[in-house]
Coordinates of C-alpha atoms in Angstrom, one line a residue:
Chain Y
X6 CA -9.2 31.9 -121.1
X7 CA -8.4 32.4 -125.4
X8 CA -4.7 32.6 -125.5
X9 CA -1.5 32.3 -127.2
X10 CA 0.9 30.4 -125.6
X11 CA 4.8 30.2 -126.1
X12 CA 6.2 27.3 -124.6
X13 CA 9.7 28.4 -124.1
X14 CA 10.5 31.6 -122.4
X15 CA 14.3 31.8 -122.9
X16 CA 15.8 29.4 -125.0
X17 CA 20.2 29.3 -125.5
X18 CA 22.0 27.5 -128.5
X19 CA 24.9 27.2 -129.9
X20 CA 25.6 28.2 -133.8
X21 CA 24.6 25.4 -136.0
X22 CA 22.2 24.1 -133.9
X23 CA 18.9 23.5 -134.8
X24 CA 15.7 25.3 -133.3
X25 CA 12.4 24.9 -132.8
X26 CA 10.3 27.5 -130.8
X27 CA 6.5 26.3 -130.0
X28 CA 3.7 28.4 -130.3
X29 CA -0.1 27.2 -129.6
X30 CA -4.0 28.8 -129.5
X31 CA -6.8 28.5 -128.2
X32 CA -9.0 30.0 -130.7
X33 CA -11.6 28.1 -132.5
X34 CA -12.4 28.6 -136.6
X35 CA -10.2 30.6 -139.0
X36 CA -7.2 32.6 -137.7
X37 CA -4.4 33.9 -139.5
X38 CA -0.9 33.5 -137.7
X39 CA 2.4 35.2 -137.8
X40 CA 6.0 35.1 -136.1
X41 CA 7.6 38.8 -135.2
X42 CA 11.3 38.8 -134.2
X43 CA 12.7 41.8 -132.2
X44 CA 16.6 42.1 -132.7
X45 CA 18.1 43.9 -129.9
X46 CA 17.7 47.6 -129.9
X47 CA 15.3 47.0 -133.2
X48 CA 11.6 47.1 -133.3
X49 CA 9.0 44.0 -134.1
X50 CA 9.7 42.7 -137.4
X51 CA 7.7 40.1 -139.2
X52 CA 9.3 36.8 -139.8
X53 CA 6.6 34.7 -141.7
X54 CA 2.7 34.6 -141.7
X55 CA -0.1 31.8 -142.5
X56 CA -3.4 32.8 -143.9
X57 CA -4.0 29.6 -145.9
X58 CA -3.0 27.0 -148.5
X59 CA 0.3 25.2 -147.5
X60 CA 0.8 24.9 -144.1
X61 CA 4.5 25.4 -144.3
X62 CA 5.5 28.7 -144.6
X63 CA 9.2 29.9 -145.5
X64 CA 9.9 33.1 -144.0
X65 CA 12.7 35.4 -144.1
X66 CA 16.8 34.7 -142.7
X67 CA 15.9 30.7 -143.6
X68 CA 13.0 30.6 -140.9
X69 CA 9.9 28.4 -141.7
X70 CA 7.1 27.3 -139.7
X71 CA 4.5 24.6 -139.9
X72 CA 0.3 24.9 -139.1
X73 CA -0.8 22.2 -137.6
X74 CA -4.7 22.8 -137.2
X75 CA -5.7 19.9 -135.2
X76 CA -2.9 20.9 -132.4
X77 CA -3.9 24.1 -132.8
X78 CA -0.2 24.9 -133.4
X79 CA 2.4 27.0 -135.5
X80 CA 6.0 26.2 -134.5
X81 CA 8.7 27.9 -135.5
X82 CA 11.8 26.4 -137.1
X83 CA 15.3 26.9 -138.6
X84 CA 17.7 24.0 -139.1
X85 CA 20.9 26.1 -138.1
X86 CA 20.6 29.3 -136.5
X87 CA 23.9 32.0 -136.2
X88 CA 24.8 34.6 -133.7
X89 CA 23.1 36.9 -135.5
X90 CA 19.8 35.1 -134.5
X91 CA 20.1 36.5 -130.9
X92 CA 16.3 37.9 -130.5
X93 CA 13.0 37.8 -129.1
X94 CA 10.3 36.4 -131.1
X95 CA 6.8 36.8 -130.9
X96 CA 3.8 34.5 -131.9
X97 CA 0.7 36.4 -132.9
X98 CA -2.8 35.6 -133.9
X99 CA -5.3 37.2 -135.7
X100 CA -8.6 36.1 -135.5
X101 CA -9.9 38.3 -138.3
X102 CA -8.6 39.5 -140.9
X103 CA -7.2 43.4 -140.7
X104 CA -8.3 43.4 -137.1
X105 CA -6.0 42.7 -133.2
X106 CA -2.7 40.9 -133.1
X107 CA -3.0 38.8 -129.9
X108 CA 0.6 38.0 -129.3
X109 CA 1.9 35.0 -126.6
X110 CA 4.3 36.3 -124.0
X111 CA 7.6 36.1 -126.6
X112 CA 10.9 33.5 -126.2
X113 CA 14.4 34.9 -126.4
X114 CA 16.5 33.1 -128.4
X115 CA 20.2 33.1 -127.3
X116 CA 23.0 32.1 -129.9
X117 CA 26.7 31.9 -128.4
X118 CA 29.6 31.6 -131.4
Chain C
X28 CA 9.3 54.3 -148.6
X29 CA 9.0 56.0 -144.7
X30 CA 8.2 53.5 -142.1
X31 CA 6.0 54.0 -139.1
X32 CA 7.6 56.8 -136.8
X33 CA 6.9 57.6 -133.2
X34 CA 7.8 60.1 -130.8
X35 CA 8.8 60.9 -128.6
X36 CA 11.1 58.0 -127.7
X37 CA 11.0 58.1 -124.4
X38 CA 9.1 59.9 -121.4
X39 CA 9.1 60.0 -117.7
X40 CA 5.4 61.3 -116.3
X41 CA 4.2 60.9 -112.5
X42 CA 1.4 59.2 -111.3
X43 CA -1.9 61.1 -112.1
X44 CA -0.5 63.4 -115.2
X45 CA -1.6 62.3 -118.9
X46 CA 0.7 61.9 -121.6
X47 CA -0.2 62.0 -125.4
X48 CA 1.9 59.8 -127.6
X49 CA 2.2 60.0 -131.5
X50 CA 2.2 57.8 -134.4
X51 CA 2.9 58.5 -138.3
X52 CA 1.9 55.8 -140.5
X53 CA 3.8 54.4 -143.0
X54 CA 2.9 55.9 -146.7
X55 CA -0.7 54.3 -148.0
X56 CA -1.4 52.8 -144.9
X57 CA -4.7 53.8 -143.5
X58 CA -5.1 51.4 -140.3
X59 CA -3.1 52.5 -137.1
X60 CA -3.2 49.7 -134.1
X61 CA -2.0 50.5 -130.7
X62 CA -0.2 47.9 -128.0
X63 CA 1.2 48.4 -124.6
X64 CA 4.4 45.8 -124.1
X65 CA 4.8 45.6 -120.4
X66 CA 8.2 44.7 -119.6
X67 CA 8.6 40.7 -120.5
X68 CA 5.1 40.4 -121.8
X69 CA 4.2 40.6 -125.8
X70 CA 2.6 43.6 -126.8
X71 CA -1.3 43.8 -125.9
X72 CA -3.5 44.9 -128.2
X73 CA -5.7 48.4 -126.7
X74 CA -7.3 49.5 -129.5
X75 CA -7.2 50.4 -133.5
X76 CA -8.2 53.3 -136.1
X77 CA -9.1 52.3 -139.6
X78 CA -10.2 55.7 -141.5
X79 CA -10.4 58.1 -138.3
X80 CA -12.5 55.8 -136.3
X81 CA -12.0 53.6 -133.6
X82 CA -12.4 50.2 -135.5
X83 CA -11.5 47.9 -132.1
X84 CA -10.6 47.8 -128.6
X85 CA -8.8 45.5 -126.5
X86 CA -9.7 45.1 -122.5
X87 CA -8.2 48.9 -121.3
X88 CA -10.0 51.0 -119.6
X89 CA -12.0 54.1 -121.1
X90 CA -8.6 56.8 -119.9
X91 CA -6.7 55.0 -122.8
X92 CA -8.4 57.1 -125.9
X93 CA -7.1 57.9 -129.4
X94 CA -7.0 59.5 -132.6
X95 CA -6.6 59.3 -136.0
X96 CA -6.5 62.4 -138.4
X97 CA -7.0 62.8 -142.0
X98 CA -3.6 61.8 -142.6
X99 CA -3.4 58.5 -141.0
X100 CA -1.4 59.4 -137.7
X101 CA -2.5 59.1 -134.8
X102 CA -2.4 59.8 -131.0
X103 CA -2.6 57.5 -128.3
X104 CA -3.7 59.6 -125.1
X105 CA -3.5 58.4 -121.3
X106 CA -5.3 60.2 -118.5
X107 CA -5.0 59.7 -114.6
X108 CA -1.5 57.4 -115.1
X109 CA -0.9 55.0 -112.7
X110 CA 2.4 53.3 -112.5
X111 CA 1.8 49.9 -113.9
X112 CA 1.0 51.8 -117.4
X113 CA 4.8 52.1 -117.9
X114 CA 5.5 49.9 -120.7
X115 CA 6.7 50.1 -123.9
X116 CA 3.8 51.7 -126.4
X117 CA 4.1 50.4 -130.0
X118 CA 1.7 51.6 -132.5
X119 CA 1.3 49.7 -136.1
X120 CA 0.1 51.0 -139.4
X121 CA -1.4 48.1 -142.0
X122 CA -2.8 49.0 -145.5
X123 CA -6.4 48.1 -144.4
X124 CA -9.3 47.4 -146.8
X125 CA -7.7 44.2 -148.2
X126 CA -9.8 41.0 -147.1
X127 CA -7.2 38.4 -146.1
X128 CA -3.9 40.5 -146.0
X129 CA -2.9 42.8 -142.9
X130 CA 0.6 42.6 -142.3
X131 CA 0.9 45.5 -139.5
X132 CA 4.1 47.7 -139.4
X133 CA 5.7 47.9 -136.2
X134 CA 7.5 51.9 -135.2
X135 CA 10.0 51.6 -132.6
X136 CA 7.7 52.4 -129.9
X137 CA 7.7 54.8 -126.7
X138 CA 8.9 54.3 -123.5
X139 CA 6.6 55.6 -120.7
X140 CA 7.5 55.5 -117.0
X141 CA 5.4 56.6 -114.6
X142 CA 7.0 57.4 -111.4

């Protein structure tokens, strides 16, 4: 079945520590992708978004993530995360433009001080 | 700038009842999407208004139905509940109309159980 998968369901770091959350499709042709983060007790929020040129996208809070089109992939990095970090985050897909988010199953980030 | 509102913010129902949830868009946006977020899961997409009509639907049976009124809220109605629609219901207003760009606004959602 099409889907969007998130390879890590609960992921726990300490501050300073680096991250990378994975995020791959199965859909074929054009798509345009995102990262949402939920803070705790704060509704879906968008991170950063591809739709085309440069396949490394800076996002907000020092986030970035990279397209990789042949892995069918957009992984989510930041090279030191903070407390403050402590979500859930969402990878979404759009396979047309102004039309259904299909979302993966979210990974909740854990940062201990 | 107002962002997307919805209420009520919670809401217990029994199985069989309906419920009708609202959504107000955020200002200039003219595309409402509704999810359900079951508890653990990302938000599923069940269907979305672009100018009052129904403009998409995910996989959810026909007793999930909406609305969407001149002023770009809208109403997410459930008949016949059963007790796996408890879930978290976020609706999403996006400007619409603009090839390439559709950043969707998130409200803070609705939390339905169904007892």
């Amino acid at each position: 079945a099409q889907s969007v998968s998130q390879h890590n369901h609960h992921v726990i770091l300490s501050e300073a520590a680096s991250l990378e959350l994975g995020c791959n499709y199965s859909y074929g042709g054009t798509v345009n992708l995102f990262w949402y983060v939920q803070y705790p007790g704060q509704h879906l929020q968008l991170l950063l978004k591809y739709f085309s040129g440069d396949p490394l996208v800076k996002g907000i809070k020092g986030f970035e993530a990279e397209f990789i089109k042949s892995k069918f992939s957009f992984n989510l990095r930041k090279p030191s995360v903070q407390w403050s970090d402590t979500a859930e985050y969402f990878c979404a897909v759009e396979r047309q433009a102004g039309t259904a988010l299909i979302f993966g199953k979210g990974t909740t980030l854990s940062v201990s001080s | 700038e107002t962002g997307v509102t919805q209420s009520p913010t919670h809401l217990i129902k029994t199985r069989g009842q309906q419920v009708t949830l609202r959504c107000s868009s955020q200002s200039g946006h003219n595309t409402v999407s509704w999810y359900q977020q079951a508890l653990g899961q990302g938000p599923q997409f069940i269907f979305q208004y672009y100018r009052e009509e129904e403009n998409g639907r995910g996989n959810f049976p026909p007793r999930f139905s909406g609305l969407q009124f001149p002023n770009y809220s809208s109403e997410l109605n459930v008949n016949a509940l059963e007790l796996d629609d408890s879930a978290l219901y976020l609706c999403a207003s996006s400007p619409g109309g603009q090839a390439g760009y559709n950043e969707q606004f998130f409200g803070p959602g609705t939390r339905l159980t169904v007892l």
